[in-house]
Short mmCIF file of C-alpha atoms in Angstrom, two decimals:
data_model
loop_
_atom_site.label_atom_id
_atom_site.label_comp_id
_atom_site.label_asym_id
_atom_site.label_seq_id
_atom_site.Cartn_x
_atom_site.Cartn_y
_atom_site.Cartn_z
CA UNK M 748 34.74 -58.97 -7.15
CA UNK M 749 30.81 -60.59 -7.26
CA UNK M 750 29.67 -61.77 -4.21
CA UNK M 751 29.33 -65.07 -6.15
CA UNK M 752 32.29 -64.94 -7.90
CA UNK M 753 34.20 -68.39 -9.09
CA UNK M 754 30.64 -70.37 -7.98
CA UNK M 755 29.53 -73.18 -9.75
CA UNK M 756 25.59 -73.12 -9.21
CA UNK M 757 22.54 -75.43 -10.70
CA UNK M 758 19.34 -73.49 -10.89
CA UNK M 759 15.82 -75.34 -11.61
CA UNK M 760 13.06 -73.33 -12.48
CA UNK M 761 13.06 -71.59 -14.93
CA UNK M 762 10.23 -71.21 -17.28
CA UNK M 763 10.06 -67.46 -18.04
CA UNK M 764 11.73 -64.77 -17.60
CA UNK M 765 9.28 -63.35 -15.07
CA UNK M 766 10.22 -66.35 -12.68
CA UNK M 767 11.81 -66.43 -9.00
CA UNK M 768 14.81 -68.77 -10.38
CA UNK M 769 15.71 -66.89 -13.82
CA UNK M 770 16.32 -63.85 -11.83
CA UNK M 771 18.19 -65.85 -9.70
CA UNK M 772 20.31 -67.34 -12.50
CA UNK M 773 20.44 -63.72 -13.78
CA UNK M 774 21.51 -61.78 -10.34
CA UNK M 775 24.16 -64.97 -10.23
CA UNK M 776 25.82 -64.64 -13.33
CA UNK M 777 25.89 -60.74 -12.81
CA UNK M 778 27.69 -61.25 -9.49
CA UNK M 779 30.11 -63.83 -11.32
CA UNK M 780 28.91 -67.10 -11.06
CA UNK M 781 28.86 -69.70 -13.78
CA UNK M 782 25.08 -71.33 -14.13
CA UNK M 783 23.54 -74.45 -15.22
CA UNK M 784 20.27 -74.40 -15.36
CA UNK M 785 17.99 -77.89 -15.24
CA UNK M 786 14.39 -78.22 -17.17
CA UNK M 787 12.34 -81.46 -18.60
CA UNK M 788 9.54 -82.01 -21.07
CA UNK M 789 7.78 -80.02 -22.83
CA UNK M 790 9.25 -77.10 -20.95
CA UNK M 791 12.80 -78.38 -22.05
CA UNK M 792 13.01 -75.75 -25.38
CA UNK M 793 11.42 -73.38 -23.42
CA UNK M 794 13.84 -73.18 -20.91
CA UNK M 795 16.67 -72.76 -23.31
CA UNK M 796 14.89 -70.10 -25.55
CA UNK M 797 14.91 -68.56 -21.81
CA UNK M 798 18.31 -69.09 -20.93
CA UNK M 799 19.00 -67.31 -24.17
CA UNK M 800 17.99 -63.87 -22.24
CA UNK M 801 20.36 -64.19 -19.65
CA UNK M 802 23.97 -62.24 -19.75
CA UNK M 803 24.92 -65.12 -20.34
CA UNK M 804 23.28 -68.40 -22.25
CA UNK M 805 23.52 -71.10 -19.10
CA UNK M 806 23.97 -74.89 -20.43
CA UNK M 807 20.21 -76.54 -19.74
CA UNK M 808 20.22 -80.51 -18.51
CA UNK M 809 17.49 -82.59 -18.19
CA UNK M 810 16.04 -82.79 -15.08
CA UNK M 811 12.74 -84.67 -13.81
CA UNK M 812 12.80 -84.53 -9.84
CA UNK M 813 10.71 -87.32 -10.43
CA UNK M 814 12.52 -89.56 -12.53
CA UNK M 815 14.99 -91.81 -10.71
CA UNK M 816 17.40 -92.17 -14.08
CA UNK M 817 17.75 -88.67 -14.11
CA UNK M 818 18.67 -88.55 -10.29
CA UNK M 819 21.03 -90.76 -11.08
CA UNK M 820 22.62 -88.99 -14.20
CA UNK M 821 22.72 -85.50 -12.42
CA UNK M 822 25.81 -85.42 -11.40
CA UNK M 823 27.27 -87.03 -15.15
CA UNK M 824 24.93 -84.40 -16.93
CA UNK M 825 26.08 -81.28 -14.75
CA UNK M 826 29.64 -82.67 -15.34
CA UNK M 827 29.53 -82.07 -18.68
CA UNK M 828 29.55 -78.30 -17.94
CA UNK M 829 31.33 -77.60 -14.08
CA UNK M 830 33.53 -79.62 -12.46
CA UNK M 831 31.57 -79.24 -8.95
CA UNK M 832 28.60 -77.57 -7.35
CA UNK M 833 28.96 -74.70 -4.75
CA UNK M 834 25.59 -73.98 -5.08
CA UNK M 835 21.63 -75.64 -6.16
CA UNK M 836 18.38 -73.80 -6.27
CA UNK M 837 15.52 -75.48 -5.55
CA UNK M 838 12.95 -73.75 -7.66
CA UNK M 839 10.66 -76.74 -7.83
CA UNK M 840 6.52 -77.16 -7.16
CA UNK M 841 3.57 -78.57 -8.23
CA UNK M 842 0.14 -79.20 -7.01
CA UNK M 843 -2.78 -81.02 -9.55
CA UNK M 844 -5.47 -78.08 -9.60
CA UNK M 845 -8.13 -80.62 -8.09
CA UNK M 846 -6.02 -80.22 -4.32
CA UNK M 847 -6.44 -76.38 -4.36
CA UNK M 848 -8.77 -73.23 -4.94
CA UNK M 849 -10.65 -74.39 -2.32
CA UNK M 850 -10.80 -78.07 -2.86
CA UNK M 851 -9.20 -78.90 0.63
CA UNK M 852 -11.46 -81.45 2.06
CA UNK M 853 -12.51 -83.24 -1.51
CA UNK M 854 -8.44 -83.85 -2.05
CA UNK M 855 -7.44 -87.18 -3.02
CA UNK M 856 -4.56 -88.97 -2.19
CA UNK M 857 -3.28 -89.40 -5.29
CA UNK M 858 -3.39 -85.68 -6.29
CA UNK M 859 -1.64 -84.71 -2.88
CA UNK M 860 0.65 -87.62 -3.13
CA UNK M 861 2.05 -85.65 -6.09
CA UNK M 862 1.94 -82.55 -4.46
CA UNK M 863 3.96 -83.67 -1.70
CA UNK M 864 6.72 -85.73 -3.77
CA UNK M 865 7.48 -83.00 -6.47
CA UNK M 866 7.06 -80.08 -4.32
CA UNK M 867 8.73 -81.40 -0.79
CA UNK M 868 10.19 -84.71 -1.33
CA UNK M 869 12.00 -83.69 -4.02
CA UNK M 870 14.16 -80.98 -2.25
CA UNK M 871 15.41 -84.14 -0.78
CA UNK M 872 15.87 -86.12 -4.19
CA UNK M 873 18.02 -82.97 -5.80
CA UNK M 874 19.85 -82.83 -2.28
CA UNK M 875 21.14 -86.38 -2.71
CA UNK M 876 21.90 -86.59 -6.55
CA UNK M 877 23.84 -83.11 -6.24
CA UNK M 878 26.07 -83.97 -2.77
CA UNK M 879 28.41 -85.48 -5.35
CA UNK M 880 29.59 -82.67 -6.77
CA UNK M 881 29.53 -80.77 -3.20
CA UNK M 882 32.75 -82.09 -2.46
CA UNK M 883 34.01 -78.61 -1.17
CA UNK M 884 30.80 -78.01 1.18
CA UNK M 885 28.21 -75.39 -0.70
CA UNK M 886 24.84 -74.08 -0.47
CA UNK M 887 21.24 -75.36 -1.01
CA UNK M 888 18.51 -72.94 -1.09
CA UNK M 889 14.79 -73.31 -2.13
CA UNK M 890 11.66 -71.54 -2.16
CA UNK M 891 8.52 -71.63 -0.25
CA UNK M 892 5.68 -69.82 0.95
CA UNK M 893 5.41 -69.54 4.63
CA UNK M 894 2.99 -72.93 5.84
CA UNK M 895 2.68 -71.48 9.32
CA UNK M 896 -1.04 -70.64 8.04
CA UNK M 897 -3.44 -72.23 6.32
CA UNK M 898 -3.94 -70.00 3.09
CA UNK M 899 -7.00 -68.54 0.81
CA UNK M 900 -7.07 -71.16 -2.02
CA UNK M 901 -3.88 -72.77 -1.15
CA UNK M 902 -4.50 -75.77 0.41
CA UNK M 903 -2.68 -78.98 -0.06
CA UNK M 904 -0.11 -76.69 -1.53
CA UNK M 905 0.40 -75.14 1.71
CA UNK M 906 0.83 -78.65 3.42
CA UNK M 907 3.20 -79.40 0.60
CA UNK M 908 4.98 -76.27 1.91
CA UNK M 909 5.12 -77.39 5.33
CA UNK M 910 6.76 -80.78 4.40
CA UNK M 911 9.09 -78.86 2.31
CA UNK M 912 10.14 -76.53 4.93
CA UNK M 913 10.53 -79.36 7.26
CA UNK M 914 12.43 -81.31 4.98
CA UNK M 915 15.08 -78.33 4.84
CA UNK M 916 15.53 -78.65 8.27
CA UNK M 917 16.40 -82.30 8.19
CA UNK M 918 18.88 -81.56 5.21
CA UNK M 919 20.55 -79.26 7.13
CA UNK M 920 20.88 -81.83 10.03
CA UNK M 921 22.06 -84.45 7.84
CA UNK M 922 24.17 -82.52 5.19
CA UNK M 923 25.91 -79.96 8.10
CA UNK M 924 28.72 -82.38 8.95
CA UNK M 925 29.68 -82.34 4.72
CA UNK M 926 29.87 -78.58 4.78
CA UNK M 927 26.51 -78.20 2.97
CA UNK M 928 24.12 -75.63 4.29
CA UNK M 929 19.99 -75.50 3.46
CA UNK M 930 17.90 -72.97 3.55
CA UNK M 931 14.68 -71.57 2.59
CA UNK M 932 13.61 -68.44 1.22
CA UNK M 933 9.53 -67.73 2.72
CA UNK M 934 8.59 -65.07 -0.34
CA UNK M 935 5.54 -62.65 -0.62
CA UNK M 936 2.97 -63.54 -3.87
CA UNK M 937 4.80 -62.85 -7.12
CA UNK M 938 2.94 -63.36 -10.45
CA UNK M 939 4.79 -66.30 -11.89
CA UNK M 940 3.52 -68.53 -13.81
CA UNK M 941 2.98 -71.30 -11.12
CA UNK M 942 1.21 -68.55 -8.80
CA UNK M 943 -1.05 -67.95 -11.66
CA UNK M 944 -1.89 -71.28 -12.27
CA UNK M 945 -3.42 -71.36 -8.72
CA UNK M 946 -7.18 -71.07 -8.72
CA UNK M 947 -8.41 -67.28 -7.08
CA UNK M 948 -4.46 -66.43 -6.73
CA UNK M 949 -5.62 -63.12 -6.66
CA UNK M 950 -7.25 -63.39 -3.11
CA UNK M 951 -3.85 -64.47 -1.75
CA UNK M 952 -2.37 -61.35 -3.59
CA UNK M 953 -4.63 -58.92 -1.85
CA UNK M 954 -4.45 -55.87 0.45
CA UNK M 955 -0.46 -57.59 0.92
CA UNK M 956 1.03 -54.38 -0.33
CA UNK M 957 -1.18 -52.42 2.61
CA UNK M 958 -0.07 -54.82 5.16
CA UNK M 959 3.47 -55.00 4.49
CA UNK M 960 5.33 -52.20 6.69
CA UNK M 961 7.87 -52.17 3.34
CA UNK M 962 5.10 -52.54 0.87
CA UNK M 963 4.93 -55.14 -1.65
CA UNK M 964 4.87 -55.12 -5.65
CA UNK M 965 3.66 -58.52 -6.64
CA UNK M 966 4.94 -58.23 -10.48
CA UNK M 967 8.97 -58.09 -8.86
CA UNK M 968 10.81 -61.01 -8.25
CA UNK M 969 14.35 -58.85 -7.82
CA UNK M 970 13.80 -59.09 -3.90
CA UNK M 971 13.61 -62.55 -3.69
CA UNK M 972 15.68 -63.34 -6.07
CA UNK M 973 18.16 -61.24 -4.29
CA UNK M 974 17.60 -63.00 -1.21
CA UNK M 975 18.57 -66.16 -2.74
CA UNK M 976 21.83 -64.63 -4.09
CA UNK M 977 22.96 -63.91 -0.31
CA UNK M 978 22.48 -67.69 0.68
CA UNK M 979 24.01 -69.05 -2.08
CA UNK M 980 27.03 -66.46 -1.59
CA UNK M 981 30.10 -67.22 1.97
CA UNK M 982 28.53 -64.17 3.34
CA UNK M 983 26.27 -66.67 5.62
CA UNK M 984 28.75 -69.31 6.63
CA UNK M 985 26.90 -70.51 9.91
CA UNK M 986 23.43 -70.47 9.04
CA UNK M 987 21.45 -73.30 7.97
CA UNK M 988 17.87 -74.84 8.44
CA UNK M 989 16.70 -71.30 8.23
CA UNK M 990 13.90 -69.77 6.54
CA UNK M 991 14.44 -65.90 5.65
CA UNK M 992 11.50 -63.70 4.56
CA UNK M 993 11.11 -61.81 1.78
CA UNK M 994 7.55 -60.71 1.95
CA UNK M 995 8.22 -56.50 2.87
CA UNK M 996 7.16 -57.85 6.25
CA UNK M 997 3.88 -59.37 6.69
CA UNK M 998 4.96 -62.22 7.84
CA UNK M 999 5.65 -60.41 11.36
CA UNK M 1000 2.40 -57.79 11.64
CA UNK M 1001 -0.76 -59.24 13.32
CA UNK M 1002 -4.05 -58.78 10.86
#
């Protein structure tokens, strides 16, 4: 038996096949669980061309994290494909290039205002439209990278971060007594196509293989991915508000 097996999961995120959440979707449906996955836009056909690749082709509903009708029809929309939720990945960030690649102090507001609502806020937005159809308890789990420091080129990305990873902590406050657990996975740089979208990614990228004690290949999601798997899975039935690391270690060796 999968370690996912009979789990009913929504997975956002997914753009390419070289991103954090289809190898989530993929790793899921491998260990038995039945996916939806969630796109919007212009990346809407993408997303199902995508969801073409995996084992098996996952149902794709509109989702903007932004858009208050579509918070609203979530739970209708996901309906239409699973009866319930055991499980939502929170693949979800955005920052306007102006607020990063060194552009710290000359950010405006309204550039990190929608930073911070589509990259943190809206962990809290999917948390609410999907406790619905978390009737039986279940996981969420999203994605950061670790806002304990203050990044090359990162910026108000990295304070989005922190909001985000304080925001999980909250959720887990407020959704423990339902049964729901949240928590975050803190991964090492992985060429996606978000991380390449960030001005002189590459300087964030380098020497991390050297200084992780397990070395680090950033063209291979499967770690994280994995990572994600676990938390979504009963195999971590008290944990919640926690952020695990996936970075082959850095995150613990001094510079």
């Amino acid at each position: 038996m999968g370690l996912l097996e009979g789990k009913k999961l929504l997975v956002t995120g997914v753009l390419t096949d070289g991103s954090i959440a289809f190898h989530v979707a993929r790793l899921a449906q491998e260990e038995g669980a039945q996916v939806v996955l969630s796109s919007f836009g212009r990346q809407f056909r993408l997303t199902q061309a995508i969801a073409r690749r995996l084992p098996q082709e996952a149902p794709v509903i509109q989702l903007d994290v932004t858009s208050a009708e579509d918070l609203d029809q979530l739970a209708a929309r996901v309906g239409e494909h699973v009866d319930h939720l055991d499980g939502v990945v929170h693949s979800i960030g955005f920052a306007p290039q102006s607020v990063m690649g060194g552009n710290f102090l000359a950010g405006e507001w309204a550039d990190v205002a929608t930073a911070l609502e589509i990259s943190a806020f809206s962990f809290k937005s999917l948390a609410v439209a999907a406790k619905p159809l978390m009737t039986g308890g279940g996981s969420l789990v999203g994605l950061t990278f670790d806002a304990r420091f203050a990044w090359p080129v990162y910026d108000w990305m990295g304070v989005a971060k922190a909001a985000l990873e304080n925001t999980s902590r909250y959720l887990a406050r407020d959704l423990g007594p339902d049964d729901i657990r949240v928590n975050l996975v803190s991964a090492g740089p992985i060429r996606t196509t978000a991380a390449k979208s960030i001005p002189g990614f590459a300087s964030m990228e380098e020497n991390w293989d050297g200084r992780a004690p397990l070395g680090w290949d950033v063209s291979d999601p499967e770690p994280t991915a994995r990572a994600v798997a676990a938390l979504l899975s009963d195999w971590f039935p008290k944990t919640t508000g926690e952020m695990v690391h996936v970075d082959g270690g850095v995150h613990a060796m001094g510079q």
